[in-house]
PDB file of C-alpha atoms in Angstrom:
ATOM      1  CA  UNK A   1     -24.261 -13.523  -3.867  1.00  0.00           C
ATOM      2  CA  UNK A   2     -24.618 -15.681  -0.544  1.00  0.00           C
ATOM      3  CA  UNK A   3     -21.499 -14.362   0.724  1.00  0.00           C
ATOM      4  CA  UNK A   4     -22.587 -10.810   0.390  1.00  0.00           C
ATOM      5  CA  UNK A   5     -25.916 -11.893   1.955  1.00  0.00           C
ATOM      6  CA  UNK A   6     -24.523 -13.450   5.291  1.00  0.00           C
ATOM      7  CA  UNK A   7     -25.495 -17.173   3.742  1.00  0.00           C
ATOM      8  CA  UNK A   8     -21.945 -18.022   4.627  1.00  0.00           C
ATOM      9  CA  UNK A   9     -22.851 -21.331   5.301  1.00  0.00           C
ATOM     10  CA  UNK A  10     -24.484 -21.867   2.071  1.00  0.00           C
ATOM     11  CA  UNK A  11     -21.721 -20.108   0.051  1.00  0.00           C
ATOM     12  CA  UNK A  12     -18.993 -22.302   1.385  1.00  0.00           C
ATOM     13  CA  UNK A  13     -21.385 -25.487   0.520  1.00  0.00           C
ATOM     14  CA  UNK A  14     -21.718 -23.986  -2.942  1.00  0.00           C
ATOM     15  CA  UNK A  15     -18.219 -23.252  -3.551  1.00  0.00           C
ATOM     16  CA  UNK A  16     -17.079 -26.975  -2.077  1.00  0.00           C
ATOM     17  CA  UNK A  17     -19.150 -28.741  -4.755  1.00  0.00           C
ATOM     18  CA  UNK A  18     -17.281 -26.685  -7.230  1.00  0.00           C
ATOM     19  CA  UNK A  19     -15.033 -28.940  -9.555  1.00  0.00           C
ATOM     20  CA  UNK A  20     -11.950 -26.281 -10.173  1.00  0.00           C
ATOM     21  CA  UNK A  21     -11.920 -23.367  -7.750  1.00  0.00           C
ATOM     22  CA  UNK A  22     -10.453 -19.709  -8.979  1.00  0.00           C
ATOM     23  CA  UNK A  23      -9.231 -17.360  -6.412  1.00  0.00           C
ATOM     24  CA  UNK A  24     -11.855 -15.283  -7.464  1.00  0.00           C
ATOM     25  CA  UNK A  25     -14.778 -17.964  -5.486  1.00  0.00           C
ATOM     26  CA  UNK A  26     -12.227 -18.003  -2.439  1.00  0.00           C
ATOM     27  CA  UNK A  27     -11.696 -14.397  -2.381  1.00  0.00           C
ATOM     28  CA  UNK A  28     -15.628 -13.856  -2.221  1.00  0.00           C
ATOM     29  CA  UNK A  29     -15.811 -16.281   0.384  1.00  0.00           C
ATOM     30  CA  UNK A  30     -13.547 -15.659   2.780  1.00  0.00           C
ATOM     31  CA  UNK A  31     -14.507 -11.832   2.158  1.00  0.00           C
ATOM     32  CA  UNK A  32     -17.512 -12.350   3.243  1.00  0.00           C
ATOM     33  CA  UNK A  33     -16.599 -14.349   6.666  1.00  0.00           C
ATOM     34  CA  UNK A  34     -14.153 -11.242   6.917  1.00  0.00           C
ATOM     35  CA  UNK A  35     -16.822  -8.795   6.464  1.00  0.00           C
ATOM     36  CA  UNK A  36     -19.381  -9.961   8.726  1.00  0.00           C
ATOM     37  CA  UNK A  37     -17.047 -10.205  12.043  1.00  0.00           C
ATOM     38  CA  UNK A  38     -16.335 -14.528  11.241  1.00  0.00           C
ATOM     39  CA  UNK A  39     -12.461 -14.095  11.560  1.00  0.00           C
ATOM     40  CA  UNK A  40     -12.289 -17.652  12.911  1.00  0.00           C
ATOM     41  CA  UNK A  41     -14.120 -18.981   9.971  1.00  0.00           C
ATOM     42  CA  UNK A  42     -12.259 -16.824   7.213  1.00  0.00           C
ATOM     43  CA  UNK A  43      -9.041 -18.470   8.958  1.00  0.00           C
ATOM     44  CA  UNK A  44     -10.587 -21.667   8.655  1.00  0.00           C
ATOM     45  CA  UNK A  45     -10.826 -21.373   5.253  1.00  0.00           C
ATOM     46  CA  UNK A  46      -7.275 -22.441   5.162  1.00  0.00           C
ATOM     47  CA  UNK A  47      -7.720 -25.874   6.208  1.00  0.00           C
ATOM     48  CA  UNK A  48     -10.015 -26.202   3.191  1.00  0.00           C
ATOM     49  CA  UNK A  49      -8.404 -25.550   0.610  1.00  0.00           C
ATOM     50  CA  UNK A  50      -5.185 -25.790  -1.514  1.00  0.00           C
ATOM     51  CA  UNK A  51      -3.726 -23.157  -2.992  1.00  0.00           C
ATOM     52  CA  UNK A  52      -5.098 -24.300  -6.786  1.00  0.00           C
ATOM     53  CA  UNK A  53      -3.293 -21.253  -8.604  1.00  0.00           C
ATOM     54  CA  UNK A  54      -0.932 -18.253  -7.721  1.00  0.00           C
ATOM     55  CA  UNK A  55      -3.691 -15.955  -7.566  1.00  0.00           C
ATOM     56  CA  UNK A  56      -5.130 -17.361  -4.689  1.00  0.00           C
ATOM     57  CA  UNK A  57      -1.792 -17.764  -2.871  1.00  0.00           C
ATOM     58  CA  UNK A  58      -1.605 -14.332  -3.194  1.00  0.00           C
ATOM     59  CA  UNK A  59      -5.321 -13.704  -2.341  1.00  0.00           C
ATOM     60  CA  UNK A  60      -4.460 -15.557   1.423  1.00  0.00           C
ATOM     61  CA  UNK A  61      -1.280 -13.696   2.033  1.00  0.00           C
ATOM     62  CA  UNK A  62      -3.212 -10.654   1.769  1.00  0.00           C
ATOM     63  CA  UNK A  63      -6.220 -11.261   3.222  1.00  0.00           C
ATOM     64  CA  UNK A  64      -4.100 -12.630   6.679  1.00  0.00           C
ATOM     65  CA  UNK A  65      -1.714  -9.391   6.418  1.00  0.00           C
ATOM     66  CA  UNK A  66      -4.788  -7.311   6.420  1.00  0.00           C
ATOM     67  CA  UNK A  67      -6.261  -9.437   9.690  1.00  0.00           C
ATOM     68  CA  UNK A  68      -3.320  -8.470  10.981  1.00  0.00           C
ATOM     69  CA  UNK A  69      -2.778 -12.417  11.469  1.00  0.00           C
ATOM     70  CA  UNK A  70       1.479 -11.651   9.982  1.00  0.00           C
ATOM     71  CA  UNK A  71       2.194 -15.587  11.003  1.00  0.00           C
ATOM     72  CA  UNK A  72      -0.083 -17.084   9.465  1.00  0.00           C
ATOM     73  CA  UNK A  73       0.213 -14.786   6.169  1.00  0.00           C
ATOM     74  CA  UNK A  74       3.971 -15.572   6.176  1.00  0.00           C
ATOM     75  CA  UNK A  75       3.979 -19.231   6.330  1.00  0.00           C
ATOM     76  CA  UNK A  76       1.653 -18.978   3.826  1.00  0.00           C
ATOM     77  CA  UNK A  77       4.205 -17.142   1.349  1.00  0.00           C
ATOM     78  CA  UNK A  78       7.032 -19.512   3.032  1.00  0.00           C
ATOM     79  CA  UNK A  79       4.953 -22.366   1.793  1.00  0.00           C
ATOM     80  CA  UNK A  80       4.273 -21.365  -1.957  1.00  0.00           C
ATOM     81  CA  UNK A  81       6.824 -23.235  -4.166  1.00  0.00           C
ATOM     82  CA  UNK A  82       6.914 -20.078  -6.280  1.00  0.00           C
ATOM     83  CA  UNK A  83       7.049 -16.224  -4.187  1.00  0.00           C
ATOM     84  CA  UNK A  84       6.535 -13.091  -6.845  1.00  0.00           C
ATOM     85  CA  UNK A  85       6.571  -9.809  -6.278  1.00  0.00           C
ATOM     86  CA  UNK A  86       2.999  -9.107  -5.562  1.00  0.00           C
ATOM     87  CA  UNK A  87       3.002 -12.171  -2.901  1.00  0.00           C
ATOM     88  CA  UNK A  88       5.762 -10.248  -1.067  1.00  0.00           C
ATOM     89  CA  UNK A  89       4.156  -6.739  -1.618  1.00  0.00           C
ATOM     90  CA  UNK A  90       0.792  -8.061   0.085  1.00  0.00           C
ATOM     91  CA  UNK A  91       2.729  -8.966   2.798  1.00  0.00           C
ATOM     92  CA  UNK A  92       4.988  -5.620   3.445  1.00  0.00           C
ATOM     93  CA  UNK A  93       1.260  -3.830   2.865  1.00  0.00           C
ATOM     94  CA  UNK A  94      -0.142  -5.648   5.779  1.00  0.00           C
ATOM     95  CA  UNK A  95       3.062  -4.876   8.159  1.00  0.00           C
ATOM     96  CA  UNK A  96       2.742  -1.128   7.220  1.00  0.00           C
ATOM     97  CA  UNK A  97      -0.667  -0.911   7.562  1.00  0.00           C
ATOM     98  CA  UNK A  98      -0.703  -2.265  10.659  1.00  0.00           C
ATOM     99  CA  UNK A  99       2.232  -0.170  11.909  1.00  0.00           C
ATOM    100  CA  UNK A 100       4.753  -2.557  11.340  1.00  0.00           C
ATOM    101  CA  UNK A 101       7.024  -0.513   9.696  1.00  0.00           C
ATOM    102  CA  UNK A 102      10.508  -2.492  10.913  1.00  0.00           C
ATOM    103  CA  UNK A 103       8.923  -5.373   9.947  1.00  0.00           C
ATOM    104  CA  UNK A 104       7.569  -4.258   6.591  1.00  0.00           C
ATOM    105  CA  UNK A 105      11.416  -2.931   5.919  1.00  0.00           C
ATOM    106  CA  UNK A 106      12.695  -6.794   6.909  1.00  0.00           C
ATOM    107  CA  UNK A 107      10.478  -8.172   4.117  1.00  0.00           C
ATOM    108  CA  UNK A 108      11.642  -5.794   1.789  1.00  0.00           C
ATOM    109  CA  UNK A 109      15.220  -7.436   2.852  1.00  0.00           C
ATOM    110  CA  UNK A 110      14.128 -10.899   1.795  1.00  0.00           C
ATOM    111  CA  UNK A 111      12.245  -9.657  -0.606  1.00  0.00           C
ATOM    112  CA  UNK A 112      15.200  -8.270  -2.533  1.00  0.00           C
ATOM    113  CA  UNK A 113      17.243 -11.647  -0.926  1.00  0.00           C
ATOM    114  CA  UNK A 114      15.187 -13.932  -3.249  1.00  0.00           C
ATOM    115  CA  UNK A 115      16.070 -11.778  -6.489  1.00  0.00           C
ATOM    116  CA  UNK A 116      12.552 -10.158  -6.694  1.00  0.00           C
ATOM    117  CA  UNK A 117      12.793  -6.735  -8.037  1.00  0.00           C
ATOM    118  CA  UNK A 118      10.097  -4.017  -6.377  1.00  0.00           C
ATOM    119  CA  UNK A 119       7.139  -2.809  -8.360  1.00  0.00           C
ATOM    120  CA  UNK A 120       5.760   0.415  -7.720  1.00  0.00           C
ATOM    121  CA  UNK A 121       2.974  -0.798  -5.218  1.00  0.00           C
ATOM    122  CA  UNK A 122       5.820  -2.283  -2.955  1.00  0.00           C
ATOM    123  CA  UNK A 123       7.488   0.947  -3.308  1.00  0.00           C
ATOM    124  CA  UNK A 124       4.388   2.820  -2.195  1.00  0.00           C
ATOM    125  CA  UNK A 125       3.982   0.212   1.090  1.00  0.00           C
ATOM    126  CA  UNK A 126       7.734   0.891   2.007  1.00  0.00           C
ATOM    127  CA  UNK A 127       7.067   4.684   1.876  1.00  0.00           C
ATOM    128  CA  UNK A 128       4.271   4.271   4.246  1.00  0.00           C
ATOM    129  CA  UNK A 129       6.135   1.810   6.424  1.00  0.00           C
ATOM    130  CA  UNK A 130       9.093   4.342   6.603  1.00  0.00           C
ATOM    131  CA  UNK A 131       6.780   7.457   7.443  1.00  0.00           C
ATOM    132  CA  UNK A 132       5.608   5.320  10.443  1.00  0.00           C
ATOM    133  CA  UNK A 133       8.708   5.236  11.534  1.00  0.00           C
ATOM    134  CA  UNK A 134      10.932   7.752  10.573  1.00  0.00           C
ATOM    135  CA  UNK A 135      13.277   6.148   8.309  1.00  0.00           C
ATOM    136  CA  UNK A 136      14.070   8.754   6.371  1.00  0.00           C
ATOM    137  CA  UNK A 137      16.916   8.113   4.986  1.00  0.00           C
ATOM    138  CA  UNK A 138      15.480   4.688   4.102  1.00  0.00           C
ATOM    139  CA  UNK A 139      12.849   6.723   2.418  1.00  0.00           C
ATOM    140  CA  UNK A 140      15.407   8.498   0.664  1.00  0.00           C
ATOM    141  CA  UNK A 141      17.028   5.717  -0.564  1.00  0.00           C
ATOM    142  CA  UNK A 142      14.136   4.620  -1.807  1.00  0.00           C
ATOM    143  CA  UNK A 143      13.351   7.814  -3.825  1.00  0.00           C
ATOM    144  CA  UNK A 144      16.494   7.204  -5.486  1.00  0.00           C
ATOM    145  CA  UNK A 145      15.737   3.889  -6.869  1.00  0.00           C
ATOM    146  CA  UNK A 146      12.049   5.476  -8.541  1.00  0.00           C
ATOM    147  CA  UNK A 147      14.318   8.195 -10.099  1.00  0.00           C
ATOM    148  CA  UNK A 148      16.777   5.804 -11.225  1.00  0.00           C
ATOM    149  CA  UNK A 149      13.859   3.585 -12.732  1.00  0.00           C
ATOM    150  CA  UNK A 150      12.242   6.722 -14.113  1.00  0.00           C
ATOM    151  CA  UNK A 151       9.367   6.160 -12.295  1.00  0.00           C
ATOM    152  CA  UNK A 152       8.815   9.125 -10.005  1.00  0.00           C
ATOM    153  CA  UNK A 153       8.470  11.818 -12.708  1.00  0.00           C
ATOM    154  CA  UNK A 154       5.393  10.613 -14.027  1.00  0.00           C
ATOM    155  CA  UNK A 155       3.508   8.914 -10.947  1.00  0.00           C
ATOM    156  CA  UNK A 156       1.709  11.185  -8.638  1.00  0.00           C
ATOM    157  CA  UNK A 157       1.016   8.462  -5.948  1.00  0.00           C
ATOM    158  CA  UNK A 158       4.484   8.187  -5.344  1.00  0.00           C
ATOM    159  CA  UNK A 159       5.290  11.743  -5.176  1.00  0.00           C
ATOM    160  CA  UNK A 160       2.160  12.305  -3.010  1.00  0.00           C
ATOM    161  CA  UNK A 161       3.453   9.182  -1.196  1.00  0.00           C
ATOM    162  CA  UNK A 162       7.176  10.387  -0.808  1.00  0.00           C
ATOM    163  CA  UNK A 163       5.889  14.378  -0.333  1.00  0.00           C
ATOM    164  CA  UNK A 164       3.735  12.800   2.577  1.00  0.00           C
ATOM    165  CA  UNK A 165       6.455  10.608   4.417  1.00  0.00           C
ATOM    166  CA  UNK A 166       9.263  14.270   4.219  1.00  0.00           C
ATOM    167  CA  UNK A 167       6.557  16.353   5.770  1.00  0.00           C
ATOM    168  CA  UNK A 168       5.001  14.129   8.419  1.00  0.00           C
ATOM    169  CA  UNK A 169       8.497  15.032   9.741  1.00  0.00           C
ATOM    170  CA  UNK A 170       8.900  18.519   9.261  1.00  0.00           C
ATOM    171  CA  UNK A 171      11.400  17.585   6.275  1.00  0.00           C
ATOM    172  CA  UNK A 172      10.056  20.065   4.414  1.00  0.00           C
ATOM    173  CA  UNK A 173      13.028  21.433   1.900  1.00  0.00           C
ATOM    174  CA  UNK A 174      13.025  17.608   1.035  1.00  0.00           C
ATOM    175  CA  UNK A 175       9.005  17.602   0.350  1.00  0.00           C
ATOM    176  CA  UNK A 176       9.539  20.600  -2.003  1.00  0.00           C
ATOM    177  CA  UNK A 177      12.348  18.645  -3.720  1.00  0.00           C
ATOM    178  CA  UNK A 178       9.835  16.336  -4.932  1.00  0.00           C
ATOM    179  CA  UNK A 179       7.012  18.362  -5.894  1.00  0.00           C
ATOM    180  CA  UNK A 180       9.855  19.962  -8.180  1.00  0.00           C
ATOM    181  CA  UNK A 181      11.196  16.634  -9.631  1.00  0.00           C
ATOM    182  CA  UNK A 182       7.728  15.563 -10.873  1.00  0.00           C
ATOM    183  CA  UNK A 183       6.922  15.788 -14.479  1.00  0.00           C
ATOM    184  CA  UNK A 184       3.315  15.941 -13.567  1.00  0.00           C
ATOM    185  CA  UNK A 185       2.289  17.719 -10.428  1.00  0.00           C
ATOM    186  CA  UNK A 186      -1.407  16.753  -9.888  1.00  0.00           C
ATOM    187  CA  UNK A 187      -3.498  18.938  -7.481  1.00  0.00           C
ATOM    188  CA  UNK A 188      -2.907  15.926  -5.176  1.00  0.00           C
ATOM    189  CA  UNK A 189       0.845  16.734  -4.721  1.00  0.00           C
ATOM    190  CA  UNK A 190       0.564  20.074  -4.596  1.00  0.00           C
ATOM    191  CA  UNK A 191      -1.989  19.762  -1.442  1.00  0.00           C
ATOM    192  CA  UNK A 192       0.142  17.599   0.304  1.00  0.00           C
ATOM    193  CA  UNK A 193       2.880  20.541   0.344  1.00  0.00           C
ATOM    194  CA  UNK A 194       0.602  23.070   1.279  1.00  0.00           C
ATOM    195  CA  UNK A 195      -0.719  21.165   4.047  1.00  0.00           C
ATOM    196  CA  UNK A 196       2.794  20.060   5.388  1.00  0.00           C
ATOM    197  CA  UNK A 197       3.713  23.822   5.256  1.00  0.00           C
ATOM    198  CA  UNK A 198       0.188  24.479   7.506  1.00  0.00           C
ATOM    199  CA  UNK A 199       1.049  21.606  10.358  1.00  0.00           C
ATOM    200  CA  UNK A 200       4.410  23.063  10.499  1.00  0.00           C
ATOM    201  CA  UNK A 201       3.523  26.612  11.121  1.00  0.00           C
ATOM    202  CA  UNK A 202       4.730  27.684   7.857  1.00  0.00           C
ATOM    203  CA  UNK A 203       2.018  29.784   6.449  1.00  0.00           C
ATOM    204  CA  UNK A 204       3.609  32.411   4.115  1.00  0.00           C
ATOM    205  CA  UNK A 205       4.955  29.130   2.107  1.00  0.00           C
ATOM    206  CA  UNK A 206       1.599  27.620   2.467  1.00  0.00           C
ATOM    207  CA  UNK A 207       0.184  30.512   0.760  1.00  0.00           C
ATOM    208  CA  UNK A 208       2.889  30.936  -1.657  1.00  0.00           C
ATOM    209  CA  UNK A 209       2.093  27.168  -3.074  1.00  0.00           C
ATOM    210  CA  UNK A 210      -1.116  28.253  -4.709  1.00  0.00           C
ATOM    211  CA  UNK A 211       0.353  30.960  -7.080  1.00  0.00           C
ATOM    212  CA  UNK A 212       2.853  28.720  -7.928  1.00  0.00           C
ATOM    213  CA  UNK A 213       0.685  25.523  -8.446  1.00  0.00           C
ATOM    214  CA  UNK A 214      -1.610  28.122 -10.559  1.00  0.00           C
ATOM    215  CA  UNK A 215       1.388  28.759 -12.593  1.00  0.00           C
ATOM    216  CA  UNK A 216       1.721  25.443 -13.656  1.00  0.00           C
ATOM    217  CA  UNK A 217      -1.855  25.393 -15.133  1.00  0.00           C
ATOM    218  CA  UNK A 218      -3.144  23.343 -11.990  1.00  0.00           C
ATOM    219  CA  UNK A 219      -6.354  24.613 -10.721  1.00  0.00           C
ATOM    220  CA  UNK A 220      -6.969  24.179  -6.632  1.00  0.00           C
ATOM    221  CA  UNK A 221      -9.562  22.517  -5.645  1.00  0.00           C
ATOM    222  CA  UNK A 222     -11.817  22.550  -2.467  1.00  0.00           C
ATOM    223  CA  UNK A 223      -8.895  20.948  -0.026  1.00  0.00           C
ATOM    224  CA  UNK A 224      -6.466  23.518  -1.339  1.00  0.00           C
ATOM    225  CA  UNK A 225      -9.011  26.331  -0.253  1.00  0.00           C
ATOM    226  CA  UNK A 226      -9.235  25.059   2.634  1.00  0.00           C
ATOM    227  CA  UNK A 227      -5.604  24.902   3.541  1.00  0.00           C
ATOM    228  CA  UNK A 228      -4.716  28.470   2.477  1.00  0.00           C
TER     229      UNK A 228
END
């Protein structure tokens, strides 16, 4: 309640006098510093606190990837006794948010080093971090490990997510590949087609896609009207 009311001062007091602190308290706090402009103080927060469970490990590594503070996020993760998977995925979030994309790729690399296997919000980070850069074939690759885990066919954020990296590139055949491969083709995945086919100049496939996406009992909505 302070937090969200600017009394950071009083929030932090509060929170100090608490006996056993949950990532949850921390996560409000420093969210609050964060939201009203106090980067120096969120950082602070740091020097105040131990890392009582892997929750709020895990809270700090993302909350300094999304600063953009990558440093201070990793030494973080270097310091935990015990990295997961989402600890690492915060991390290759904040690189490929912030453009990072080489960088995100290189934490994927010791990632995968340390034995960690990829859930599908890493994979959805490294898709974003190789549209940013035009890995492609990275992209591919990784394509091929959702199909060979079975998870592409029934997750439309990761076909949207894969449909969006081939066509930000003009590889459109690709894009189309993927709409195909998915058991369920939200309206999502279709639109992301359609409008790759737009930015590319191709409009007779742009307009074929809504016939098509009709046929499969999907209904367009108001972005698909637009893009046709």
């Amino acid at each position: 309640m302070y937090a969200k009311c600017a009394a950071l001062t009083k929030a932090q007091q509060i929170l100090e006098e608490i006996p056993v602190r949950s990532a949850i308290s921390w996560s409000a706090l420093i969210g609050g510093y964060a939201h009203h402009g106090k980067g120096v103080e969120a950082l602070n927060c740091l020097d105040h606190i131990e890392c009582e469970d892997d929750a709020l490990g895990n809270v700090l590594v993302d909350m300094y990837a999304k600063c953009g503070a990558f440093l201070t996020a990793q030494e973080v993760l270097e310091d935990r006794p015990l990295r997961d998977v989402v600890s690492w995925s915060a991390l290759i979030s904040g690189y490929a948010q912030q453009g990072q994309g080489h960088l995100a790729l290189k934490c994927f690399g010791q990632m995968c080093a340390e034995g960690l296997p990829p859930n599908v919000v890493t994979f959805l980070c490294l898709l974003k971090a190789c549209a940013s850069i035009r890995k492609l074939d990275e992209g591919e690759h990784i394509q091929d490990e959702n199909l060979n885990q079975g998870l592409l066919k029934d997750n439309r954020l990761l076909g949207t997510a894969l449909v969006d990296m081939y066509a930000k590139w003009g590889a459109l055949i690709k894009a189309q590949q993927v709409v195909a491969k998915l058991h369920v083709r939200k309206v999502v995945c279709w639109n992301a087609l359609i409008a790759a086919f737009v930015k590319h100049g191709h409009n007779e496939e742009a307009l074929e896609g809504l016939p098509k996406m009709q046929s499969g009992n999907i209904d367009p909505d108001n972005t698909t009207i637009v893009l046709v």
